[in-house]
C-alpha cells in the first residue's frame, strides 16, 4: 500500500516519464493532463493485485494514452505476467467502453502502455511478450494467436547500471530501495526533501515518509532499533542522522556484504536460486566472510557453503 501511495501521485508518474522511460514517450505526451482512474473493475482472480494503478494522459495529437502500472515486490517473479497484462488490458477496455470514454467516431479504442515496476532482488527474467509463453502455432493458426508486450522497469538493474538522474523522484526511490548503507540513505533522503519542499508535494513527501518508515526501515534496521513513530520525512531524516550508528550501522553493513556476495556468486555461477539468496540474507557477518573466501576455490555453487 505504501508503494501504491507513492505512484498515486502525478509527480511520481511524471518522474517516470521525465527520467526513466524512453525519451520518445516523453516527447509525445502532455504530462499536465495526467489523470488517475479507478481500478475497481478488476476481475475476481486479480483482486489480490491491489498495488496496480491506471493513469491516462493526453498525447500531443489529442489522443488519450492509458497507462497500466503494475507493482511487483515479491522475489518470485510472475512468469505469466504477460497473460495477466493481457487480461487486465481487456478489462480496462471494457471499462472504457462502458463509461463511454472512447474517441469520437469511428469509436476506436485508445492505446495502452503496460508498465511493470519490479523491485525484487533478482533480475527480471520472465517473458515480456505473450507469444513467448506459447507453443509455436502452425502458419494457418498464427494470425489468430494472442500477442502483447509489456515494459519492465527492473529497479535493481537500473541502479546497477548507474546513470539514474540525481534529481528525479522515481530514480531516487529506486536507489533508496537498493541503498547500501546509512550514509547513502541520508544523502538520498536529503535530496528528496529538497525536491519536495514546495506545498504541492506535501502528500507525496508524507507518502515517502510512510514508505521509508514502514518498508525500508522495517527491512534494513535491527528489530530493536528505535524506529520513528511519525511519517514526517523531515523527522525521519533527522532521526537517521542523529541516531547512534552502532545501533543501526552494523545491520546495514551486513546487508551490504550480503548484496556484494550475491553479486560475486551470480557473476561466477549465474542466476542464484531463491533459497541461496534467502540464506545470504539470514547469514551472520562471520558466515558471509567465510563464504566470500570460499569463492576463490569453489568449482560449484555448493562448494561455497561447504565448511
PDB file of C-alpha atoms in Angstrom, residues 43-240:
ATOM      1  CA  UNK A  43     -11.935  -9.410 -12.057  1.00  0.00           C
ATOM      2  CA  UNK A  44     -12.050 -11.792  -9.098  1.00  0.00           C
ATOM      3  CA  UNK A  45      -8.861 -13.695  -9.940  1.00  0.00           C
ATOM      4  CA  UNK A  46      -6.940 -10.430  -9.774  1.00  0.00           C
ATOM      5  CA  UNK A  47      -8.374  -8.949  -6.592  1.00  0.00           C
ATOM      6  CA  UNK A  48      -5.128  -9.550  -4.735  1.00  0.00           C
ATOM      7  CA  UNK A  49      -3.367  -7.125  -7.113  1.00  0.00           C
ATOM      8  CA  UNK A  50      -4.240  -4.058  -5.057  1.00  0.00           C
ATOM      9  CA  UNK A  51      -1.000  -2.346  -5.981  1.00  0.00           C
ATOM     10  CA  UNK A  52      -1.988  -1.880  -9.604  1.00  0.00           C
ATOM     11  CA  UNK A  53      -2.722   1.603 -10.898  1.00  0.00           C
ATOM     12  CA  UNK A  54      -4.263   3.110 -14.016  1.00  0.00           C
ATOM     13  CA  UNK A  55      -3.460   6.579 -15.310  1.00  0.00           C
ATOM     14  CA  UNK A  56      -4.364   8.297 -18.521  1.00  0.00           C
ATOM     15  CA  UNK A  57      -2.576  11.133 -20.271  1.00  0.00           C
ATOM     16  CA  UNK A  58      -3.291  13.035 -23.467  1.00  0.00           C
ATOM     17  CA  UNK A  59      -0.905  12.699 -26.354  1.00  0.00           C
ATOM     18  CA  UNK A  60       0.123  15.843 -28.191  1.00  0.00           C
ATOM     19  CA  UNK A  61      -2.022  14.732 -31.138  1.00  0.00           C
ATOM     20  CA  UNK A  62      -5.060  14.795 -28.841  1.00  0.00           C
ATOM     21  CA  UNK A  63      -5.493  11.029 -28.412  1.00  0.00           C
ATOM     22  CA  UNK A  64      -5.509   9.595 -24.889  1.00  0.00           C
ATOM     23  CA  UNK A  65      -2.917   7.057 -23.739  1.00  0.00           C
ATOM     24  CA  UNK A  66      -3.806   4.731 -20.863  1.00  0.00           C
ATOM     25  CA  UNK A  67      -1.067   3.563 -18.503  1.00  0.00           C
ATOM     26  CA  UNK A  68      -1.294   0.271 -16.633  1.00  0.00           C
ATOM     27  CA  UNK A  69       1.239   0.347 -13.790  1.00  0.00           C
ATOM     28  CA  UNK A  70       1.676  -2.987 -12.020  1.00  0.00           C
ATOM     29  CA  UNK A  71       3.749  -3.023  -8.833  1.00  0.00           C
ATOM     30  CA  UNK A  72       5.735  -6.221  -8.241  1.00  0.00           C
ATOM     31  CA  UNK A  73       7.523  -6.586  -4.879  1.00  0.00           C
ATOM     32  CA  UNK A  74       7.923 -10.307  -4.315  1.00  0.00           C
ATOM     33  CA  UNK A  75      11.199 -12.053  -5.115  1.00  0.00           C
ATOM     34  CA  UNK A  76       9.434 -14.815  -7.055  1.00  0.00           C
ATOM     35  CA  UNK A  77       8.580 -13.425 -10.470  1.00  0.00           C
ATOM     36  CA  UNK A  78       5.219 -13.970 -12.123  1.00  0.00           C
ATOM     37  CA  UNK A  79       6.222 -15.906 -15.231  1.00  0.00           C
ATOM     38  CA  UNK A  80       2.793 -15.465 -16.820  1.00  0.00           C
ATOM     39  CA  UNK A  81       2.749 -11.717 -16.200  1.00  0.00           C
ATOM     40  CA  UNK A  82       2.067 -11.290 -19.921  1.00  0.00           C
ATOM     41  CA  UNK A  83      -1.218 -13.203 -19.547  1.00  0.00           C
ATOM     42  CA  UNK A  84      -2.215 -11.052 -16.586  1.00  0.00           C
ATOM     43  CA  UNK A  85      -1.349  -7.914 -18.541  1.00  0.00           C
ATOM     44  CA  UNK A  86      -3.475  -9.106 -21.449  1.00  0.00           C
ATOM     45  CA  UNK A  87      -6.449  -9.837 -19.198  1.00  0.00           C
ATOM     46  CA  UNK A  88      -6.049  -6.572 -17.317  1.00  0.00           C
ATOM     47  CA  UNK A  89      -5.927  -4.641 -20.604  1.00  0.00           C
ATOM     48  CA  UNK A  90      -9.128  -6.322 -21.788  1.00  0.00           C
ATOM     49  CA  UNK A  91     -10.881  -5.340 -18.553  1.00  0.00           C
ATOM     50  CA  UNK A  92      -9.630  -1.779 -18.934  1.00  0.00           C
ATOM     51  CA  UNK A  93     -11.007  -1.592 -22.474  1.00  0.00           C
ATOM     52  CA  UNK A  94     -14.352  -2.939 -21.274  1.00  0.00           C
ATOM     53  CA  UNK A  95     -14.432  -0.245 -18.606  1.00  0.00           C
ATOM     54  CA  UNK A  96     -13.511   2.481 -21.107  1.00  0.00           C
ATOM     55  CA  UNK A  97     -16.338   1.342 -23.381  1.00  0.00           C
ATOM     56  CA  UNK A  98     -18.925   1.090 -20.588  1.00  0.00           C
ATOM     57  CA  UNK A  99     -18.019   4.569 -19.320  1.00  0.00           C
ATOM     58  CA  UNK A 100     -18.268   5.969 -22.856  1.00  0.00           C
ATOM     59  CA  UNK A 101     -14.651   7.127 -22.841  1.00  0.00           C
ATOM     60  CA  UNK A 102     -13.865   6.013 -26.396  1.00  0.00           C
ATOM     61  CA  UNK A 103     -12.755   8.522 -29.004  1.00  0.00           C
ATOM     62  CA  UNK A 104     -15.353  10.181 -31.281  1.00  0.00           C
ATOM     63  CA  UNK A 105     -16.357   8.273 -34.439  1.00  0.00           C
ATOM     64  CA  UNK A 106     -15.127   5.876 -35.677  1.00  0.00           C
ATOM     65  CA  UNK A 107     -15.146   4.913 -31.965  1.00  0.00           C
ATOM     66  CA  UNK A 108     -11.644   3.480 -31.871  1.00  0.00           C
ATOM     67  CA  UNK A 109     -10.129   2.410 -28.561  1.00  0.00           C
ATOM     68  CA  UNK A 110      -7.063   4.256 -27.217  1.00  0.00           C
ATOM     69  CA  UNK A 111      -3.603   2.658 -26.954  1.00  0.00           C
ATOM     70  CA  UNK A 112      -2.392   1.186 -23.665  1.00  0.00           C
ATOM     71  CA  UNK A 113       1.129   1.192 -22.216  1.00  0.00           C
ATOM     72  CA  UNK A 114       1.557  -1.636 -19.649  1.00  0.00           C
ATOM     73  CA  UNK A 115       4.430  -0.980 -17.223  1.00  0.00           C
ATOM     74  CA  UNK A 116       5.659  -3.442 -14.586  1.00  0.00           C
ATOM     75  CA  UNK A 117       7.583  -1.780 -11.753  1.00  0.00           C
ATOM     76  CA  UNK A 118       9.701  -4.565 -10.279  1.00  0.00           C
ATOM     77  CA  UNK A 119      11.651  -4.052  -7.044  1.00  0.00           C
ATOM     78  CA  UNK A 120      12.777  -7.622  -6.303  1.00  0.00           C
ATOM     79  CA  UNK A 121      16.380  -8.567  -5.525  1.00  0.00           C
ATOM     80  CA  UNK A 122      16.905 -10.862  -8.519  1.00  0.00           C
ATOM     81  CA  UNK A 123      16.816  -9.582 -12.093  1.00  0.00           C
ATOM     82  CA  UNK A 124      13.596  -9.895 -14.103  1.00  0.00           C
ATOM     83  CA  UNK A 125      13.725 -12.873 -16.468  1.00  0.00           C
ATOM     84  CA  UNK A 126      10.041 -13.618 -17.169  1.00  0.00           C
ATOM     85  CA  UNK A 127       8.973 -13.284 -20.824  1.00  0.00           C
ATOM     86  CA  UNK A 128       7.745  -9.782 -21.670  1.00  0.00           C
ATOM     87  CA  UNK A 129       5.798 -10.964 -24.716  1.00  0.00           C
ATOM     88  CA  UNK A 130       2.733 -13.195 -24.600  1.00  0.00           C
ATOM     89  CA  UNK A 131       3.825 -15.066 -27.738  1.00  0.00           C
ATOM     90  CA  UNK A 132       6.956 -16.240 -25.902  1.00  0.00           C
ATOM     91  CA  UNK A 133       4.750 -18.094 -23.406  1.00  0.00           C
ATOM     92  CA  UNK A 134       3.036 -20.170 -26.093  1.00  0.00           C
ATOM     93  CA  UNK A 135       3.933 -23.093 -28.313  1.00  0.00           C
ATOM     94  CA  UNK A 136       4.586 -22.075 -31.885  1.00  0.00           C
ATOM     95  CA  UNK A 137       1.393 -22.347 -33.882  1.00  0.00           C
ATOM     96  CA  UNK A 138       1.311 -23.694 -37.439  1.00  0.00           C
ATOM     97  CA  UNK A 139       1.163 -20.964 -40.092  1.00  0.00           C
ATOM     98  CA  UNK A 140      -2.577 -21.353 -40.649  1.00  0.00           C
ATOM     99  CA  UNK A 141      -3.224 -20.578 -36.938  1.00  0.00           C
ATOM    100  CA  UNK A 142      -0.624 -17.869 -36.353  1.00  0.00           C
ATOM    101  CA  UNK A 143      -2.854 -14.925 -37.383  1.00  0.00           C
ATOM    102  CA  UNK A 144      -5.312 -15.863 -34.628  1.00  0.00           C
ATOM    103  CA  UNK A 145      -2.916 -16.170 -31.696  1.00  0.00           C
ATOM    104  CA  UNK A 146      -2.882 -13.519 -28.940  1.00  0.00           C
ATOM    105  CA  UNK A 147       0.206 -11.390 -28.632  1.00  0.00           C
ATOM    106  CA  UNK A 148       1.065  -8.426 -26.434  1.00  0.00           C
ATOM    107  CA  UNK A 149       4.172  -6.931 -24.858  1.00  0.00           C
ATOM    108  CA  UNK A 150       4.748  -5.059 -21.631  1.00  0.00           C
ATOM    109  CA  UNK A 151       7.538  -2.783 -20.425  1.00  0.00           C
ATOM    110  CA  UNK A 152       9.522  -3.859 -17.341  1.00  0.00           C
ATOM    111  CA  UNK A 153      11.310  -1.356 -15.137  1.00  0.00           C
ATOM    112  CA  UNK A 154      13.645  -3.589 -13.127  1.00  0.00           C
ATOM    113  CA  UNK A 155      14.666  -1.128 -10.430  1.00  0.00           C
ATOM    114  CA  UNK A 156      17.650  -3.140  -9.211  1.00  0.00           C
ATOM    115  CA  UNK A 157      19.008  -3.446 -12.748  1.00  0.00           C
ATOM    116  CA  UNK A 158      18.612   0.294 -13.324  1.00  0.00           C
ATOM    117  CA  UNK A 159      20.520   1.018 -10.106  1.00  0.00           C
ATOM    118  CA  UNK A 160      23.279  -1.447 -11.021  1.00  0.00           C
ATOM    119  CA  UNK A 161      23.660   0.092 -14.481  1.00  0.00           C
ATOM    120  CA  UNK A 162      24.046   3.569 -12.980  1.00  0.00           C
ATOM    121  CA  UNK A 163      23.077   6.750 -14.737  1.00  0.00           C
ATOM    122  CA  UNK A 164      19.785   7.338 -12.910  1.00  0.00           C
ATOM    123  CA  UNK A 165      19.150  11.100 -12.782  1.00  0.00           C
ATOM    124  CA  UNK A 166      20.112  12.575  -9.423  1.00  0.00           C
ATOM    125  CA  UNK A 167      17.147  14.943  -9.254  1.00  0.00           C
ATOM    126  CA  UNK A 168      14.397  12.546 -10.363  1.00  0.00           C
ATOM    127  CA  UNK A 169      12.000  11.354  -7.656  1.00  0.00           C
ATOM    128  CA  UNK A 170      11.385   7.946  -9.227  1.00  0.00           C
ATOM    129  CA  UNK A 171      15.112   7.363  -9.663  1.00  0.00           C
ATOM    130  CA  UNK A 172      15.749   8.395  -6.058  1.00  0.00           C
ATOM    131  CA  UNK A 173      13.117   5.917  -4.869  1.00  0.00           C
ATOM    132  CA  UNK A 174      14.761   3.106  -6.838  1.00  0.00           C
ATOM    133  CA  UNK A 175      18.126   3.969  -5.274  1.00  0.00           C
ATOM    134  CA  UNK A 176      16.594   4.041  -1.785  1.00  0.00           C
ATOM    135  CA  UNK A 177      15.042   0.635  -2.440  1.00  0.00           C
ATOM    136  CA  UNK A 178      18.520  -0.753  -3.115  1.00  0.00           C
ATOM    137  CA  UNK A 179      20.624   1.522  -0.891  1.00  0.00           C
ATOM    138  CA  UNK A 180      23.857   0.107   0.520  1.00  0.00           C
ATOM    139  CA  UNK A 181      24.159   1.944   3.830  1.00  0.00           C
ATOM    140  CA  UNK A 182      23.081   4.690   6.201  1.00  0.00           C
ATOM    141  CA  UNK A 183      25.271   7.331   4.570  1.00  0.00           C
ATOM    142  CA  UNK A 184      23.791   6.770   1.117  1.00  0.00           C
ATOM    143  CA  UNK A 185      20.271   6.697   2.550  1.00  0.00           C
ATOM    144  CA  UNK A 186      20.867  10.005   4.338  1.00  0.00           C
ATOM    145  CA  UNK A 187      22.031  11.636   1.115  1.00  0.00           C
ATOM    146  CA  UNK A 188      19.058  10.319  -0.847  1.00  0.00           C
ATOM    147  CA  UNK A 189      16.563  11.476   1.795  1.00  0.00           C
ATOM    148  CA  UNK A 190      18.095  14.952   1.841  1.00  0.00           C
ATOM    149  CA  UNK A 191      17.719  15.180  -1.929  1.00  0.00           C
ATOM    150  CA  UNK A 192      14.087  14.037  -1.763  1.00  0.00           C
ATOM    151  CA  UNK A 193      13.377  16.612   0.953  1.00  0.00           C
ATOM    152  CA  UNK A 194      14.886  19.332  -1.227  1.00  0.00           C
ATOM    153  CA  UNK A 195      12.860  18.304  -4.285  1.00  0.00           C
ATOM    154  CA  UNK A 196       9.578  18.070  -2.334  1.00  0.00           C
ATOM    155  CA  UNK A 197       9.856  21.209  -0.195  1.00  0.00           C
ATOM    156  CA  UNK A 198       7.102  23.100  -2.035  1.00  0.00           C
ATOM    157  CA  UNK A 199       3.498  22.828  -0.748  1.00  0.00           C
ATOM    158  CA  UNK A 200       2.205  20.905  -3.778  1.00  0.00           C
ATOM    159  CA  UNK A 201       4.458  17.991  -2.801  1.00  0.00           C
ATOM    160  CA  UNK A 202       3.125  17.709   0.764  1.00  0.00           C
ATOM    161  CA  UNK A 203       1.166  14.474   0.206  1.00  0.00           C
ATOM    162  CA  UNK A 204       3.986  12.885  -1.761  1.00  0.00           C
ATOM    163  CA  UNK A 205       6.502  13.797   0.937  1.00  0.00           C
ATOM    164  CA  UNK A 206       4.316  12.078   3.522  1.00  0.00           C
ATOM    165  CA  UNK A 207       3.977   9.046   1.234  1.00  0.00           C
ATOM    166  CA  UNK A 208       7.768   8.872   1.038  1.00  0.00           C
ATOM    167  CA  UNK A 209       7.916   9.096   4.827  1.00  0.00           C
ATOM    168  CA  UNK A 210       5.432   6.257   5.226  1.00  0.00           C
ATOM    169  CA  UNK A 211       7.330   4.044   2.806  1.00  0.00           C
ATOM    170  CA  UNK A 212      10.705   4.748   4.448  1.00  0.00           C
ATOM    171  CA  UNK A 213       9.337   4.118   7.929  1.00  0.00           C
ATOM    172  CA  UNK A 214       7.181   1.044   7.296  1.00  0.00           C
ATOM    173  CA  UNK A 215       9.065  -0.639   4.446  1.00  0.00           C
ATOM    174  CA  UNK A 216      12.690   0.487   4.148  1.00  0.00           C
ATOM    175  CA  UNK A 217      13.459   0.813   7.866  1.00  0.00           C
ATOM    176  CA  UNK A 218      11.469  -2.285   8.808  1.00  0.00           C
ATOM    177  CA  UNK A 219      13.593  -4.276   6.382  1.00  0.00           C
ATOM    178  CA  UNK A 220      17.018  -2.695   6.900  1.00  0.00           C
ATOM    179  CA  UNK A 221      17.223  -1.907  10.607  1.00  0.00           C
ATOM    180  CA  UNK A 222      17.550  -4.241  13.601  1.00  0.00           C
ATOM    181  CA  UNK A 223      14.306  -5.204  15.290  1.00  0.00           C
ATOM    182  CA  UNK A 224      15.499  -3.498  18.467  1.00  0.00           C
ATOM    183  CA  UNK A 225      16.073  -0.167  16.711  1.00  0.00           C
ATOM    184  CA  UNK A 226      14.075   2.782  17.984  1.00  0.00           C
ATOM    185  CA  UNK A 227      12.060   3.423  14.831  1.00  0.00           C
ATOM    186  CA  UNK A 228      10.405   6.812  14.314  1.00  0.00           C
ATOM    187  CA  UNK A 229       6.704   7.000  15.203  1.00  0.00           C
ATOM    188  CA  UNK A 230       5.891   9.574  12.534  1.00  0.00           C
ATOM    189  CA  UNK A 231       5.616   9.529   8.739  1.00  0.00           C
ATOM    190  CA  UNK A 232       7.101  13.022   8.578  1.00  0.00           C
ATOM    191  CA  UNK A 233      10.055  12.677   6.216  1.00  0.00           C
ATOM    192  CA  UNK A 234      11.994  15.525   7.837  1.00  0.00           C
ATOM    193  CA  UNK A 235      11.696  13.915  11.278  1.00  0.00           C
ATOM    194  CA  UNK A 236      12.731  10.548   9.846  1.00  0.00           C
ATOM    195  CA  UNK A 237      15.767  12.073   8.141  1.00  0.00           C
ATOM    196  CA  UNK A 238      16.772  13.901  11.317  1.00  0.00           C
ATOM    197  CA  UNK A 239      16.461  10.738  13.406  1.00  0.00           C
ATOM    198  CA  UNK A 240      18.555   8.800  10.911  1.00  0.00           C
TER     199      UNK A 240
END
